[in-house]
Coordinates of C-alpha atoms in Angstrom, one line a residue:
X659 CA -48.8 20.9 38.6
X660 CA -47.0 21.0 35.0
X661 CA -46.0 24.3 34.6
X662 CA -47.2 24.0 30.3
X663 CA -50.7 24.3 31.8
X664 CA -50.2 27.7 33.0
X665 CA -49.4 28.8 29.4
X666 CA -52.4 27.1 27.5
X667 CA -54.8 30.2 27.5
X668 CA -51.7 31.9 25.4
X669 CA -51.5 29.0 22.9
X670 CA -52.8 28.5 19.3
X671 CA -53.5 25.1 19.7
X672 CA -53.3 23.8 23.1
X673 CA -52.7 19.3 22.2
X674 CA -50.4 20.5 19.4
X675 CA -48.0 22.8 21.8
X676 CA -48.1 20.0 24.9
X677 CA -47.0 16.8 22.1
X678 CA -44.6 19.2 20.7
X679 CA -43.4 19.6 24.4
X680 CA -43.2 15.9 25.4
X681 CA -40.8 15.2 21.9
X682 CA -37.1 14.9 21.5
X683 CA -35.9 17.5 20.9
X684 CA -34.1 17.6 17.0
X685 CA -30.1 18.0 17.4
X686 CA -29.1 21.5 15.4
X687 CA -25.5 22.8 14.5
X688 CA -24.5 26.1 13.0
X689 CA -21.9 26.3 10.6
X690 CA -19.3 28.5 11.6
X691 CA -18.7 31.3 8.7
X692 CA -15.7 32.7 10.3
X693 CA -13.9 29.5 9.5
X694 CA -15.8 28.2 6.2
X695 CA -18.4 28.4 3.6
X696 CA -22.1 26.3 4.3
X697 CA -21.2 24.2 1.1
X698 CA -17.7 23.4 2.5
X699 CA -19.7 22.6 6.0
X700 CA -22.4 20.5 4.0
X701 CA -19.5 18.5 2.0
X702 CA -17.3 17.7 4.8
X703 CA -20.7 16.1 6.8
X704 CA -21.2 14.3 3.6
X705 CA -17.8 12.8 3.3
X706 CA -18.1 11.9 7.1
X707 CA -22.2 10.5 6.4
X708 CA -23.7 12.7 8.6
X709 CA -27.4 13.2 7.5
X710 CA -28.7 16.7 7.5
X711 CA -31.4 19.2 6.3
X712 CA -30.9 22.9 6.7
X713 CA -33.2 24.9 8.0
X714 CA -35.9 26.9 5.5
X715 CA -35.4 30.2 7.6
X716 CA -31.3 30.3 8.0
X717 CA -28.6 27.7 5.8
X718 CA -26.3 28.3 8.4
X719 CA -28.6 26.3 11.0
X720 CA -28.2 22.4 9.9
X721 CA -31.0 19.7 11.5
X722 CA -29.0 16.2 11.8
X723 CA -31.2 13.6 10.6
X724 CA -28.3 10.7 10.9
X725 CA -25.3 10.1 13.2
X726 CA -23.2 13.1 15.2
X727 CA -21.3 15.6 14.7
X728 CA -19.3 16.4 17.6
X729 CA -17.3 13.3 16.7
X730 CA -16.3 14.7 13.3
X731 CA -13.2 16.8 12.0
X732 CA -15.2 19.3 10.8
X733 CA -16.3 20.1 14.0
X734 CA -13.0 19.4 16.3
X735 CA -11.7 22.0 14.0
X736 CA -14.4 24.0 14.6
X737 CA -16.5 24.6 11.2
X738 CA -19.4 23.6 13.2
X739 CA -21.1 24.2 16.3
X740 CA -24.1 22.8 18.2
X741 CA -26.6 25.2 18.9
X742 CA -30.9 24.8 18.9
X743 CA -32.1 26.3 16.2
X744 CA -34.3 29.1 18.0
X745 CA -31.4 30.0 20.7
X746 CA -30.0 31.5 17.0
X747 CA -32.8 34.1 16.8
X748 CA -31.7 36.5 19.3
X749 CA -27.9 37.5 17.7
X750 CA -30.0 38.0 14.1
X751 CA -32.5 39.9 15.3
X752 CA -29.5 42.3 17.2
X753 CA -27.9 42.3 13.7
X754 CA -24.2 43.4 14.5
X755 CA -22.2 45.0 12.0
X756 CA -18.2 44.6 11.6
X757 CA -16.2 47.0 13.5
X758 CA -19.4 48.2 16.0
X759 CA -18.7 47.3 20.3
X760 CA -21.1 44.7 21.2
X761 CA -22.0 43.3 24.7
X762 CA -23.1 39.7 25.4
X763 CA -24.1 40.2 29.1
X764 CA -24.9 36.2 30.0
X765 CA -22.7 35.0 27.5
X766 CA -21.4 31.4 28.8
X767 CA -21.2 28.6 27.4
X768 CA -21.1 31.2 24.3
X769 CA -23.3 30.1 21.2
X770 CA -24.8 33.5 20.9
X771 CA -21.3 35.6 22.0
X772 CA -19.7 33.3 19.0
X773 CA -22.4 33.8 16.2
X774 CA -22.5 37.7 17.5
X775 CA -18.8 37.4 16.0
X776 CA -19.2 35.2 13.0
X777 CA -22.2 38.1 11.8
X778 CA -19.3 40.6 12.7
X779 CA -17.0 39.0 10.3
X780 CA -14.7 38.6 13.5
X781 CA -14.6 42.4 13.5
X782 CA -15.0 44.9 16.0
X783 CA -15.3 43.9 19.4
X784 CA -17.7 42.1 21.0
X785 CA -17.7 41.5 25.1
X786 CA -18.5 38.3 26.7
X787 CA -19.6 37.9 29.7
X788 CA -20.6 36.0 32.6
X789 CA -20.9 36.1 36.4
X790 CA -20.6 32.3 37.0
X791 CA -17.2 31.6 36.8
X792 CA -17.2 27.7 36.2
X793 CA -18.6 28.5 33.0
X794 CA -15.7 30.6 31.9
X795 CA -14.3 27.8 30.5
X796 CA -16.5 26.7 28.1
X797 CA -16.8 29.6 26.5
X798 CA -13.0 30.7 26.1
X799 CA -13.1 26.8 24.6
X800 CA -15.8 27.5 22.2
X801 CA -14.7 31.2 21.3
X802 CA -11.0 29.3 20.6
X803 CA -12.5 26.0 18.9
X804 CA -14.3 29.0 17.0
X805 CA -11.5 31.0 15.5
X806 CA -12.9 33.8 17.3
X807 CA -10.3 36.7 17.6
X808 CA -12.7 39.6 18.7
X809 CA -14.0 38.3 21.9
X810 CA -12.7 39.6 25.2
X811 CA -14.4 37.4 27.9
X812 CA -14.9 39.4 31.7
X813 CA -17.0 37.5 34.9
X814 CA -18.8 40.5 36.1
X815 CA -22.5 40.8 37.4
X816 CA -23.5 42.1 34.6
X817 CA -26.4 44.3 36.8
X818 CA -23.7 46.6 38.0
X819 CA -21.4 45.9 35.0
X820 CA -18.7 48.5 34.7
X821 CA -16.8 50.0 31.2
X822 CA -13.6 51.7 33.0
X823 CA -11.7 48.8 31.1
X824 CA -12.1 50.0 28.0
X825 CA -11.1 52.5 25.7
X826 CA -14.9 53.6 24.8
X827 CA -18.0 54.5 27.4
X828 CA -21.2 53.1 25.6
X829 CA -21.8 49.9 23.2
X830 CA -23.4 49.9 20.0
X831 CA -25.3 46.8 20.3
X832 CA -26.3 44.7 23.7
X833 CA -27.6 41.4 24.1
X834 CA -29.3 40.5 27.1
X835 CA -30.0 35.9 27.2
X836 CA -31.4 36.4 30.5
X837 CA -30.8 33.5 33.2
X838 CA -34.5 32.1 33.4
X839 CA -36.5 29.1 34.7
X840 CA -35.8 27.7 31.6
X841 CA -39.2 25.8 30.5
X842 CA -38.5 26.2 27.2
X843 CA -35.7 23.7 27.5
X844 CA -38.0 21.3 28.2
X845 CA -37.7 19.2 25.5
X846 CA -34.0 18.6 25.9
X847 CA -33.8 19.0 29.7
X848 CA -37.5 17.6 31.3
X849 CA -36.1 18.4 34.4
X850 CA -37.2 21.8 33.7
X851 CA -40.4 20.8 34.4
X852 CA -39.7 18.7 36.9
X853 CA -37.7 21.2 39.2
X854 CA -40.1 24.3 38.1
X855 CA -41.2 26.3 40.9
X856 CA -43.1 30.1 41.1
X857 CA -40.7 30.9 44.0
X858 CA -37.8 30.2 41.2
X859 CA -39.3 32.2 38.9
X860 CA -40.0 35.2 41.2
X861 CA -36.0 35.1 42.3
X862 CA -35.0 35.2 38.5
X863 CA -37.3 38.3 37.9
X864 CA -35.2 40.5 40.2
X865 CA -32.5 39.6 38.2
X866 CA -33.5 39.8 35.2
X867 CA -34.8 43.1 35.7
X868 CA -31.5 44.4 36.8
X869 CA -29.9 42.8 33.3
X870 CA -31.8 44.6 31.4
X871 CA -32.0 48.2 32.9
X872 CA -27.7 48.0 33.1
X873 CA -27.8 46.8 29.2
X874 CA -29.5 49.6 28.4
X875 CA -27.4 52.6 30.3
X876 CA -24.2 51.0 28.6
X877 CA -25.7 51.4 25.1
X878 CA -25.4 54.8 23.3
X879 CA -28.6 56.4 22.5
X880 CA -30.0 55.0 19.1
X881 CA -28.1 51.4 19.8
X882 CA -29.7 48.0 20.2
X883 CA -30.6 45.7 22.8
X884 CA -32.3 42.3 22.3
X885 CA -33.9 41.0 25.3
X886 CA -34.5 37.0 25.3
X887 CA -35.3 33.9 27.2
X888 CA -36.4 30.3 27.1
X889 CA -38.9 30.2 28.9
X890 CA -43.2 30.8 28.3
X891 CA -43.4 32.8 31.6
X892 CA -44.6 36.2 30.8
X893 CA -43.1 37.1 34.3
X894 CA -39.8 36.6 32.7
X895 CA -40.6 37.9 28.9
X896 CA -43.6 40.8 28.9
X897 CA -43.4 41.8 32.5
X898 CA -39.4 42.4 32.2
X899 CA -39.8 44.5 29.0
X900 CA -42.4 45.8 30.0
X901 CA -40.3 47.5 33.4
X902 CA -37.4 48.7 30.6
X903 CA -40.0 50.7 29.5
X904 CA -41.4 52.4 32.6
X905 CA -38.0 52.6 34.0
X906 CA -35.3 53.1 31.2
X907 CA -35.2 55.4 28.0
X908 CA -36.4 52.9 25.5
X909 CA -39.2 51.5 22.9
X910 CA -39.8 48.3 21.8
X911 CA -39.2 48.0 18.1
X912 CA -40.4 45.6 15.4
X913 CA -38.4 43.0 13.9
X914 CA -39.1 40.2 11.1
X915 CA -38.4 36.9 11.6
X916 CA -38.7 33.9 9.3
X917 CA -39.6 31.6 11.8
X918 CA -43.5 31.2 12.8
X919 CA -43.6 33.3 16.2
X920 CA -46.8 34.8 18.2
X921 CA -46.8 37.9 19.5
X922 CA -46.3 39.0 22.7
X923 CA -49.3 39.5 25.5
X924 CA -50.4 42.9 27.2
X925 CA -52.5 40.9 29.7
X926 CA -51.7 38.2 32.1
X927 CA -53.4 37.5 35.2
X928 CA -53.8 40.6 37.1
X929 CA -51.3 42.9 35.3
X930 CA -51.4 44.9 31.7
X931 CA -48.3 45.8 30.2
X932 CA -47.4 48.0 27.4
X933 CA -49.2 47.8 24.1
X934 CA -46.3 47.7 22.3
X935 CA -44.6 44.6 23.9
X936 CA -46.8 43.3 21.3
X937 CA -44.2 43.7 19.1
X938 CA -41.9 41.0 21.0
X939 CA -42.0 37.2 19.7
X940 CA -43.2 33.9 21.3
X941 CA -41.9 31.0 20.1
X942 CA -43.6 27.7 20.9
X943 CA -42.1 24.2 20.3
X944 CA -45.1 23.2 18.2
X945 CA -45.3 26.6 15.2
X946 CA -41.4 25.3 14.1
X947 CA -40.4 22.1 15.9
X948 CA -38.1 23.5 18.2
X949 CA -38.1 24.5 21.9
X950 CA -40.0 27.3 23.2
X951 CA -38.3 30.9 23.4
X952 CA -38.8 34.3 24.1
X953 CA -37.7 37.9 22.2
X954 CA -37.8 41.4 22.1
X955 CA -35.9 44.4 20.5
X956 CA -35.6 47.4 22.1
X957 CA -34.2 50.8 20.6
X958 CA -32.3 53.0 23.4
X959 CA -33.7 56.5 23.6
X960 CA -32.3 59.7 21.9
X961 CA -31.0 59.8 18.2
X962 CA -28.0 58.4 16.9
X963 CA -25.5 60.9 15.1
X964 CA -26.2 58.9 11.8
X965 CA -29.7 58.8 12.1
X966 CA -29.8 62.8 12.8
X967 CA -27.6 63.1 10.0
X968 CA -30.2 61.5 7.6
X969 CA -33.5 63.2 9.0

């Protein structure tokens, strides 16, 4: 069975989501601000005749429309990095601030770790990590390629992470780009679909659900934690959120975005989940052209010192 079929019940328009699903995917870099400007980006891909178009609902996100720009010095010296436009979602809706302790707890290859930074203005300190440690690599590249001077990269399971490390107890901010069954990918990796099983996506949920409940211990009370995935399985999305709530000291927030989303589902199958995961995002390939993706914010329980401050 293709997996999409599971998920047409949840769709808007059922031939619109499964065409979007069988397209190429359109290639996407983000322009790296910790190293230059978007109209010193957008010149140098002129000079070098790389066709573009930014995106309506971030500049820094560029569509290329002609030619590639991982053969370009603009990106070798790292003014540019490829990343799909959605997968840029989950570090704006987090919304780090300079000088704040962030946690990426999947971070490799380390898109999201290095825009976490670039939003940071490279300051503070953001932790990158990631229990596979092949994939180390890539991201001390990227983070280096990057200019990226706050980033200290660990391989720890991230479900019994430990801060005896550092110099501070809790993070401000945590971001948790859960390791999924990935159907959401679709468009760029078919064998997604291909290789998609239920057995896969009940071993992910275990995991996931561990992810989640560590990111939010390590975050002070009043801090942040964004919760995302690329995949349509509410298993993975509404189900996991919806355990943070029954198990942790949390709420799901509200956050704008400027891409076309719908919102998350209390009912699927035979469960009910929270009426507020309502407030998460669903993303499908079809509402913005892009692959299909998955997030939620969640505010850790208590009340920071600055927020008792202003009450």
């Amino acid at each position: 069975m293709n997996p999409l079929q599971r998920y047409l019940p949840l769709v808007d328009d059922e031939e619109a989501f499964l065409e979007a699903c069988d397209r190429p995917l359109p290639y996407s870099v983000r322009v790296n601000t910790i190293k230059t400007t978007v109209d010193r980006a957008t010149e140098a891909l002129d000079d070098e005749g790389v066709g573009y178009e930014q995106t309506d609902w971030n500049p820094e996100i560029l569509r290329l429309t002609e030619g590639k720009a991982g053969t370009t010095w603009p990106y070798f010296h790292g003014w540019l990095h490829g990343q799909e436009e959605v997968s840029a979602l989950p570090a704006i809706a987090l919304d780090p601030q300079p000088g704040e302790t962030v946690w990426d707890t999947c971070a490799a290859p380390g898109s999201k770790s290095t825009q976490l930074s670039a939003l940071m203005d490279d300051e503070g300190f953001v932790v990158a990590n990631d229990n596979s440690l092949g994939r180390l690599s890539a991201l001390r590249h990227n983070a280096e390629r990057l200019g990226v001077t706050n980033v200290a990269v660990t391989n720890k399971d991230a479900r019994n992470f430990s801060l005896k490390p550092f110099d501070f107890d809790q993070f401000d901010r945590t971001l948790v780009d859960a390791p999924c069954s990935c159907e959401g990918t679709c468009r760029k990796n078919p064998d997604a679909l291909e290789k998609w099983t239920m057995d896969h996506v009940h071993s992910v949920v275990g995991i996931q659900k561990g992810i989640i409940r560590r990111a939010i211990q390590a975050t002070r009370p009043g801090g942040t934690v964004v919760y995302s995935t690329c995949t349509f399985a509410p298993e993975e999305n509404e189900a996991i959120v919806n355990h943070a709530l029954e198990t942790e000291d949390c709420e799901v927030v509200e956050f704008d975005t400027p891409l076309e989303t719908s919102p998350g589902i209390t009912e699927w199958e035979d469960e009910e989940y929270h009426p507020s995961v309502e407030k998460t995002h669903r993303v499908y390939p079809h509402q913005n052209d892009t692959g299909g993706f998955f997030c939620a914010k969640l505010r850790v329980g208590g009340v920071a010192e600055s927020e008792e401050g202003e009450a």
